[in-house]
GROMACS .gro file of C-alpha atoms in nm:
model
  389
    1MET     CA    1  10.782   5.434   6.342
    2ALA     CA    2  10.401   5.339   6.365
    3PHE     CA    3  10.466   5.170   6.707
    4THR     CA    4  10.654   5.448   6.840
    5LEU     CA    5  10.393   5.698   6.730
    6TRP     CA    6  10.115   5.502   6.880
    7ALA     CA    7  10.295   5.405   7.199
    8GLY     CA    8  10.350   5.808   7.266
    9ALA     CA    9   9.989   5.890   7.191
   10PRO     CA   10   9.818   5.721   7.460
   11ASP     CA   11  10.042   5.849   7.724
   12ALA     CA   12  10.000   6.190   7.598
   13LEU     CA   13   9.648   6.169   7.607
   14ALA     CA   14   9.638   6.029   7.976
   15GLN     CA   15   9.874   6.304   8.079
   16ALA     CA   16   9.616   6.567   7.925
   17ASN     CA   17   9.324   6.404   8.090
   18ILE     CA   18   9.483   6.383   8.451
   19THR     CA   19   9.299   6.569   8.692
   20PRO     CA   20   9.488   6.826   8.933
   21ALA     CA   21   9.400   6.606   9.233
   22ALA     CA   22   9.554   6.313   9.057
   23ALA     CA   23   9.858   6.503   8.951
   24LEU     CA   24   9.890   6.608   9.324
   25GLU     CA   25   9.851   6.261   9.428
   26ARG     CA   26  10.108   6.094   9.193
   27LEU     CA   27  10.353   6.376   9.289
   28LEU     CA   28  10.352   6.289   9.651
   29VAL     CA   29  10.360   5.924   9.643
   30SER     CA   30  10.619   5.868   9.385
   31GLU     CA   31  10.944   5.783   9.479
   32ALA     CA   32  11.107   5.946   9.147
   33LEU     CA   33  10.950   6.244   8.988
   34GLU     CA   34  10.964   6.252   8.614
   35ALA     CA   35  11.043   6.575   8.424
   36ASP     CA   36  10.744   6.570   8.181
   37TRP     CA   37  10.534   6.583   8.433
   38PHE     CA   38  10.599   6.954   8.467
   39ALA     CA   39  10.553   7.232   8.208
   40PRO     CA   40  10.867   7.403   8.075
   41VAL     CA   41  10.780   7.729   8.235
   42PHE     CA   42  10.794   7.553   8.586
   43LEU     CA   43  11.102   7.385   8.534
   44ALA     CA   44  11.261   7.707   8.426
   45GLN     CA   45  11.210   7.809   8.768
   46ILE     CA   46  11.227   7.482   8.997
   47PRO     CA   47  11.441   7.179   8.898
   48VAL     CA   48  11.273   6.847   8.954
   49GLU     CA   49  11.557   6.776   9.201
   50GLN     CA   50  11.431   7.062   9.415
   51VAL     CA   51  11.090   6.946   9.402
   52GLU     CA   52  11.169   6.590   9.493
   53ILE     CA   53  11.358   6.736   9.823
   54ILE     CA   54  11.041   6.918   9.900
   55VAL     CA   55  10.817   6.606   9.871
   56ALA     CA   56  11.070   6.389  10.062
   57GLN     CA   57  11.051   6.658  10.343
   58LEU     CA   58  10.666   6.626  10.333
   59ARG     CA   59  10.645   6.290  10.369
   60ALA     CA   60  10.928   6.244  10.627
   61GLY     CA   61  10.703   6.521  10.863
   62LEU     CA   62  10.369   6.387  10.761
   63GLY     CA   63  10.383   6.034  10.698
   64GLN     CA   64  10.193   5.858  10.426
   65LEU     CA   65   9.938   6.012  10.202
   66VAL     CA   66   9.566   5.943  10.288
   67GLY     CA   67   9.399   6.126  10.021
   68VAL     CA   68   9.338   6.440   9.830
   69GLN     CA   69   9.038   6.670   9.854
   70GLY     CA   70   8.945   6.997   9.686
   71SER     CA   71   8.842   7.106   9.339
   72GLY     CA   72   8.938   7.392   9.097
   73VAL     CA   73   9.307   7.500   9.198
   74ASN     CA   74   9.271   7.474   9.576
   75TYR     CA   75   9.333   7.138   9.760
   76GLU     CA   76   9.385   6.989  10.088
   77VAL     CA   77   9.639   6.687  10.102
   78VAL     CA   78   9.543   6.456  10.390
   79PHE     CA   79   9.858   6.272  10.534
   80GLU     CA   80   9.868   6.014  10.835
   81GLN     CA   81  10.008   6.317  11.067
   82GLY     CA   82   9.882   6.635  10.906
   83VAL     CA   83   9.689   6.816  10.631
   84LEU     CA   84   9.889   7.013  10.361
   85PRO     CA   85   9.704   7.306  10.179
   86ALA     CA   86   9.774   7.308   9.822
   87GLN     CA   87   9.737   7.493   9.501
   88ILE     CA   88   9.797   7.329   9.164
   89VAL     CA   89   9.756   7.455   8.808
   90LEU     CA   90   9.765   7.234   8.495
   91ASP     CA   91   9.873   7.350   8.149
   92ALA     CA   92   9.652   7.211   7.858
   93GLU     CA   93   9.863   6.876   7.838
   94GLY     CA   94   9.827   6.811   8.218
   95ARG     CA   95  10.159   6.898   8.299
   96ILE     CA   96  10.209   7.109   8.608
   97ALA     CA   97  10.250   7.468   8.533
   98GLY     CA   98  10.197   7.594   8.896
   99LEU     CA   99  10.218   7.455   9.246
  100PHE     CA  100  10.206   7.594   9.574
  101PHE     CA  101  10.205   7.421   9.932
  102GLY     CA  102  10.112   7.623  10.220
  103PRO     CA  103  10.222   7.526  10.601
  104PRO     CA  104  10.107   7.177  10.679
  105ARG     CA  105   9.869   7.146  10.973
  106PRO     CA  106   9.941   6.874  11.218
  107LYS     CA  107   9.647   6.652  11.331
  108VAL     CA  108   9.570   6.762  11.692
  109SER     CA  109   9.337   6.648  11.934
  110GLY     CA  110   9.301   6.977  12.115
  111LEU     CA  111   9.504   7.285  12.225
  112GLU     CA  112   9.718   7.105  12.482
  113GLU     CA  113   9.856   6.874  12.193
  114ALA     CA  114   9.876   7.152  11.957
  115LEU     CA  115  10.080   7.377  12.218
  116ALA     CA  116  10.335   7.098  12.313
  117PRO     CA  117  10.575   7.099  12.034
  118PHE     CA  118  10.620   7.498  12.060
  119ALA     CA  119  10.816   7.403  12.384
  120GLU     CA  120  11.070   7.196  12.181
  121LEU     CA  121  11.181   7.477  11.965
  122PRO     CA  122  11.528   7.594  12.022
  123GLY     CA  123  11.567   7.951  12.170
  124GLN     CA  124  11.304   8.165  12.322
  125VAL     CA  125  10.943   8.097  12.248
  126SER     CA  126  10.605   8.257  12.367
  127VAL     CA  127  10.238   8.163  12.295
  128LEU     CA  128   9.928   8.294  12.413
  129VAL     CA  129   9.583   8.152  12.301
  130LEU     CA  130   9.269   8.374  12.431
  131GLY     CA  131   8.908   8.278  12.390
  132GLY     CA  132   8.750   8.620  12.465
  133SER     CA  133   8.940   8.730  12.771
  134ALA     CA  134   9.000   8.373  12.875
  135GLU     CA  135   9.325   8.234  12.885
  136LEU     CA  136   9.284   7.866  12.672
  137ALA     CA  137   9.650   7.789  12.633
  138ALA     CA  138   9.983   7.967  12.708
  139LEU     CA  139  10.378   7.922  12.709
  140ASN     CA  140  10.578   8.201  12.864
  141PRO     CA  141  10.306   8.456  12.750
  142ASP     CA  142  10.457   8.753  12.960
  143GLU     CA  143  10.804   8.705  12.839
  144PRO     CA  144  10.902   8.992  12.626
  145LEU     CA  145  11.045   8.911  12.299
  146ALA     CA  146  11.166   9.047  11.974
  147VAL     CA  147  10.853   9.062  11.739
  148GLY     CA  148  10.974   9.232  11.438
  149SER     CA  149  10.689   9.405  11.239
  150ALA     CA  150  10.408   9.291  11.488
  151PHE     CA  151  10.520   9.627  11.658
  152LYS     CA  152  10.318   9.784  11.371
  153LEU     CA  153  10.007   9.712  11.558
  154ALA     CA  154  10.090   9.966  11.827
  155VAL     CA  155  10.149  10.230  11.546
  156LEU     CA  156   9.795  10.159  11.423
  157ALA     CA  157   9.651  10.166  11.759
  158ALA     CA  158   9.773  10.519  11.823
  159LEU     CA  159   9.665  10.654  11.493
  160ARG     CA  160   9.326  10.503  11.564
  161GLN     CA  161   9.322  10.684  11.898
  162GLN     CA  162   9.398  11.000  11.737
  163ILE     CA  163   9.117  10.955  11.474
  164ALA     CA  164   8.888  10.868  11.756
  165LEU     CA  165   8.973  11.212  11.917
  166GLY     CA  166   8.908  11.406  11.589
  167GLN     CA  167   9.281  11.483  11.550
  168ARG     CA  168   9.329  11.298  11.241
  169SER     CA  169   9.095  11.132  10.978
  170TRP     CA  170   9.131  10.817  10.778
  171ASP     CA  171   9.110  11.031  10.438
  172GLU     CA  172   9.374  11.304  10.535
  173VAL     CA  173   9.638  11.315  10.246
  174VAL     CA  174  10.009  11.378  10.326
  175VAL     CA  175  10.294  11.367  10.102
  176LEU     CA  176  10.566  11.130  10.120
  177ASP     CA  177  10.876  11.256  10.274
  178GLU     CA  178  11.232  11.140  10.192
  179THR     CA  179  11.335  11.096  10.565
  180TRP     CA  180  11.039  10.831  10.570
  181ARG     CA  181  11.194  10.630  10.307
  182SER     CA  182  11.305  10.275  10.478
  183LEU     CA  183  11.421   9.918  10.350
  184PRO     CA  184  11.155   9.678  10.202
  185SER     CA  185  10.926   9.492  10.282
  186GLY     CA  186  10.680   9.715  10.104
  187ILE     CA  187  10.624   9.930   9.776
  188LEU     CA  188  10.640  10.299   9.926
  189GLN     CA  189  11.039  10.279   9.922
  190GLU     CA  190  11.001  10.288   9.547
  191TRP     CA  191  10.768  10.598   9.514
  192PRO     CA  192  10.886  10.930   9.464
  193ALA     CA  193  10.896  11.192   9.734
  194GLY     CA  194  10.611  11.424   9.723
  195SER     CA  195  10.356  11.156   9.621
  196PRO     CA  196  10.014  11.219   9.799
  197VAL     CA  197   9.874  10.936   9.986
  198THR     CA  198   9.589  10.921  10.245
  199LEU     CA  199   9.642  10.796  10.636
  200HIS     CA  200   9.420  10.484  10.530
  201THR     CA  201   9.631  10.419  10.247
  202LEU     CA  202   9.951  10.420  10.468
  203ALA     CA  203   9.781  10.185  10.729
  204ALA     CA  204   9.667   9.953  10.495
  205LEU     CA  205  10.004   9.891  10.340
  206MET     CA  206  10.161   9.893  10.689
  207ILE     CA  207   9.955   9.603  10.790
  208SER     CA  208   9.879   9.420  10.487
  209PHE     CA  209  10.217   9.447  10.302
  210SER     CA  210  10.406   9.500  10.628
  211ASP     CA  211  10.538   9.843  10.435
  212ASN     CA  212  10.831   9.990  10.639
  213THR     CA  213  10.819  10.337  10.454
  214ALA     CA  214  10.446  10.345  10.547
  215THR     CA  215  10.509  10.278  10.891
  216ASP     CA  216  10.806  10.510  10.940
  217ALA     CA  217  10.547  10.781  10.763
  218LEU     CA  218  10.270  10.701  11.035
  219LEU     CA  219  10.522  10.690  11.325
  220HIS     CA  220  10.620  11.043  11.222
  221LEU     CA  221  10.269  11.169  11.201
  222VAL     CA  222  10.129  11.045  11.495
  223GLY     CA  223  10.438  11.123  11.697
  224ARG     CA  224  10.674  10.874  11.888
  225ASP     CA  225  10.542  10.979  12.193
  226ALA     CA  226  10.199  10.871  12.108
  227VAL     CA  227  10.324  10.531  12.038
  228GLU     CA  228  10.544  10.528  12.347
  229ALA     CA  229  10.234  10.583  12.559
  230LEU     CA  230  10.115  10.236  12.486
  231THR     CA  231  10.455  10.064  12.516
  232VAL     CA  232  10.678  10.171  12.791
  233ARG     CA  233  10.948   9.886  12.768
  234ASN     CA  234  11.030  10.040  12.392
  235ARG     CA  235  11.155  10.380  12.460
  236PRO     CA  236  11.275  10.530  12.243
  237PHE     CA  237  11.056  10.355  11.998
  238LEU     CA  238  11.228  10.298  11.671
  239SER     CA  239  11.161  10.338  11.341
  240THR     CA  240  11.247  10.083  11.085
  241ARG     CA  241  11.489  10.319  10.937
  242GLU     CA  242  11.662  10.374  11.263
  243ALA     CA  243  11.657  10.012  11.340
  244PHE     CA  244  11.818   9.912  11.003
  245VAL     CA  245  12.090  10.187  11.036
  246LEU     CA  246  12.191  10.056  11.405
  247LYS     CA  247  12.214   9.719  11.292
  248SER     CA  248  12.413   9.793  10.981
  249PRO     CA  249  12.763   9.635  10.969
  250ALA     CA  250  12.889   9.977  10.877
  251ASN     CA  251  12.771  10.156  11.194
  252GLU     CA  252  12.925   9.908  11.477
  253ASP     CA  253  13.039  10.233  11.633
  254LEU     CA  254  12.698  10.355  11.654
  255LEU     CA  255  12.556  10.037  11.770
  256ALA     CA  256  12.793  10.011  12.067
  257ARG     CA  257  12.726  10.356  12.185
  258TRP     CA  258  12.357  10.257  12.169
  259ARG     CA  259  12.404   9.947  12.372
  260ALA     CA  260  12.589  10.158  12.622
  261ALA     CA  261  12.351  10.425  12.675
  262ASP     CA  262  12.034  10.500  12.875
  263GLU     CA  263  11.725  10.633  12.730
  264ALA     CA  264  11.802  10.991  12.721
  265GLY     CA  265  12.160  10.892  12.550
  266ARG     CA  266  11.975  10.687  12.288
  267ARG     CA  267  11.739  10.949  12.212
  268ALA     CA  268  12.026  11.171  12.141
  269LEU     CA  269  12.185  10.895  11.931
  270LEU     CA  270  11.880  10.899  11.695
  271ALA     CA  271  11.963  11.224  11.560
  272GLU     CA  272  12.297  11.080  11.431
  273ALA     CA  273  12.156  10.779  11.317
  274ALA     CA  274  11.919  10.995  11.065
  275ASN     CA  275  12.247  11.152  10.903
  276ARG     CA  276  12.363  10.776  10.810
  277PRO     CA  277  12.276  10.607  10.498
  278LEU     CA  278  12.055  10.321  10.471
  279PRO     CA  279  12.220   9.988  10.428
  280THR     CA  280  12.160   9.740  10.142
  281ALA     CA  281  11.912   9.504  10.253
  282ASP     CA  282  12.136   9.193  10.172
  283VAL     CA  283  12.347   9.247  10.467
  284PHE     CA  284  12.038   9.103  10.673
  285ASP     CA  285  12.053   8.735  10.577
  286SER     CA  286  12.124   8.618  10.922
  287PRO     CA  287  12.040   8.706  11.299
  288ARG     CA  288  12.212   9.056  11.360
  289ALA     CA  289  12.170   9.281  11.659
  290LEU     CA  290  11.864   9.113  11.800
  291ASP     CA  291  11.883   9.365  12.087
  292VAL     CA  292  11.793   9.633  11.837
  293GLU     CA  293  11.415   9.548  11.801
  294TRP     CA  294  11.083   9.583  11.924
  295PHE     CA  295  10.993   9.387  12.249
  296PHE     CA  296  10.637   9.279  12.326
  297THR     CA  297  10.479   8.968  12.525
  298THR     CA  298  10.221   8.788  12.344
  299ARG     CA  299   9.990   8.915  12.601
  300GLU     CA  300  10.044   9.275  12.493
  301LEU     CA  301  10.033   9.191  12.137
  302CYS     CA  302   9.680   9.039  12.181
  303GLY     CA  303   9.588   9.363  12.384
  304LEU     CA  304   9.706   9.559  12.099
  305MET     CA  305   9.542   9.332  11.863
  306GLY     CA  306   9.208   9.396  12.038
  307ALA     CA  307   9.229   9.771  11.994
  308VAL     CA  308   9.241   9.729  11.605
  309TYR     CA  309   9.115   9.403  11.492
  310ASP     CA  310   8.766   9.529  11.371
  311LEU     CA  311   8.926   9.762  11.127
  312PRO     CA  312   8.839   9.647  10.778
  313LEU     CA  313   9.220   9.685  10.668
  314MET     CA  314   9.301   9.426  10.936
  315SER     CA  315   9.129   9.158  10.713
  316ILE     CA  316   9.327   9.229  10.385
  317ASN     CA  317   9.596   8.971  10.463
  318PRO     CA  318   9.462   8.671  10.685
  319GLY     CA  319   9.822   8.548  10.730
  320VAL     CA  320   9.848   8.155  10.800
  321ALA     CA  321   9.493   8.125  10.891
  322ASN     CA  322   9.217   8.022  10.616
  323ALA     CA  323   8.975   8.293  10.590
  324ASP     CA  324   8.699   8.052  10.471
  325ASP     CA  325   8.740   7.888  10.821
  326TRP     CA  326   8.627   8.203  11.005
  327ALA     CA  327   8.377   8.471  11.001
  328TRP     CA  328   8.656   8.738  11.062
  329VAL     CA  329   9.018   8.695  11.044
  330ALA     CA  330   9.261   9.011  11.145
  331PHE     CA  331   9.646   8.920  11.115
  332LYS     CA  332   9.978   9.095  11.177
  333GLY     CA  333  10.311   8.920  11.183
  334GLY     CA  334  10.670   9.011  11.209
  335SER     CA  335  11.011   8.869  11.087
  336GLU     CA  336  11.363   8.920  11.049
  337PRO     CA  337  11.650   8.656  11.071
  338GLY     CA  338  11.614   8.503  11.420
  339VAL     CA  339  11.299   8.681  11.492
  340LEU     CA  340  10.943   8.554  11.411
  341ASN     CA  341  10.581   8.636  11.554
  342LEU     CA  342  10.255   8.557  11.414
  343THR     CA  343   9.915   8.742  11.593
  344THR     CA  344   9.573   8.651  11.465
  345ALA     CA  345   9.239   8.782  11.610
  346LEU     CA  346   8.973   8.536  11.485
  347ALA     CA  347   8.569   8.517  11.527
  348ASP     CA  348   8.386   8.206  11.440
  349ALA     CA  349   8.017   8.183  11.305
  350SER     CA  350   7.876   8.202  11.658
  351GLY     CA  351   8.037   8.528  11.735
  352ALA     CA  352   8.307   8.377  11.939
  353ARG     CA  353   8.622   8.548  11.941
  354TYR     CA  354   8.986   8.449  11.957
  355CYS     CA  355   9.346   8.563  11.985
  356VAL     CA  356   9.651   8.362  11.899
  357SER     CA  357  10.008   8.498  11.931
  358ALA     CA  358  10.320   8.292  11.912
  359THR     CA  359  10.691   8.471  11.897
  360TRP     CA  360  11.002   8.268  11.834
  361ASN     CA  361  11.345   8.418  11.891
  362HIS     CA  362  11.686   8.226  11.839
  363THR     CA  363  12.056   8.324  11.748
  364ASP     CA  364  12.047   8.119  11.443
  365ASN     CA  365  11.798   8.146  11.143
  366LEU     CA  366  11.470   7.986  11.216
  367ASP     CA  367  11.281   7.706  11.042
  368GLU     CA  368  10.964   7.935  10.929
  369LEU     CA  369  10.782   7.646  10.792
  370ARG     CA  370  10.807   7.439  11.084
  371PHE     CA  371  10.672   7.727  11.309
  372PHE     CA  372  10.380   7.803  11.081
  373GLY     CA  373  10.266   7.450  11.097
  374LEU     CA  374  10.268   7.451  11.454
  375TYR     CA  375  10.087   7.778  11.466
  376SER     CA  376   9.828   7.636  11.198
  377GLY     CA  377   9.801   7.353  11.448
  378LEU     CA  378   9.699   7.597  11.717
  379LEU     CA  379   9.435   7.756  11.448
  380GLU     CA  380   9.310   7.391  11.389
  381ALA     CA  381   9.251   7.284  11.742
  382ILE     CA  382   9.046   7.632  11.803
  383LYS     CA  383   8.829   7.556  11.512
  384GLN     CA  384   8.783   7.211  11.650
  385LEU     CA  385   8.683   7.386  11.995
  386GLY     CA  386   8.414   7.586  11.825
  387ALA     CA  387   8.270   7.321  11.610
  388SER     CA  388   8.225   7.120  11.944
  389ARG     CA  389   8.008   7.367  12.107
   0.00000   0.00000   0.00000
């Protein structure tokens, strides 16, 4: 009994004294993970076997571990072929209670190397990197693709125009209308009709949380025609509710008529769509009716971003970028099954400005983590470019 007690005590002491960096390194180099490295609260949500799969995927994609840098809860794990942002929290006994891996950044020598892997993605891909107004890197930048919620940049641009003209103000208060209620993402779909909100609150939720109900509210308030003036291709310009209804498996008849109709016919069908109930969110677990979307080129998205990037609300959610690397980050992305866009405006300490927009469309579900990693490579290449000046 005495031997068992003393044999266990040093192990427990060593576990309690382990640093977060050492815990990360042990996790990422070990062939087999042990359950007692993790707190019960962690294992209640994620089993060890799932963590082992994630670690194996990281090693397969990034190579051997080189080292761990950082402090507190924020770290960068350096591999042979890339850098993995990580956050880790240990409990009082040195067990992992919280663990987060961000999109890995591939090691790249420049924009050309960072751009090349995008061409290998299946489906349709568009990428544009601007430095000021100069094109630094591009892949099909003028091909219109479905961009999901990145379309909300157009709604914000129309709102800003009206505020500049004195037609509206950021502190204008409106009450939520039942007809604006949409599906998540967002939080306003849970709020009762009649709740007072400012236009600024609606805009901030639309951009930072991609709140669909906030978006439909603003589209109604600024007017469909005001947004359509910014994007001739997307007419009639759909609300998120209208898109969900058209895509719903219960509305195949409506979708067929939509596809066959011209612009005038489609506008007439929107009145019918308004009387159909919203589907449940779980029907959208795979690509569906990707022609019912919002279509923009990456060049157009950078143009829209240029009209709104300096608004403080654009920096609430930095997206894939590390806000600490930049003097300013403005971000809006968009996604649904089969559709993914990331659009970021950046400014470095010297004042140099960049826009990075990338879109991926495919008839299958997308590997979002892979796309985030490639996009992070573009941001890393731009950071290196700025540092070399």
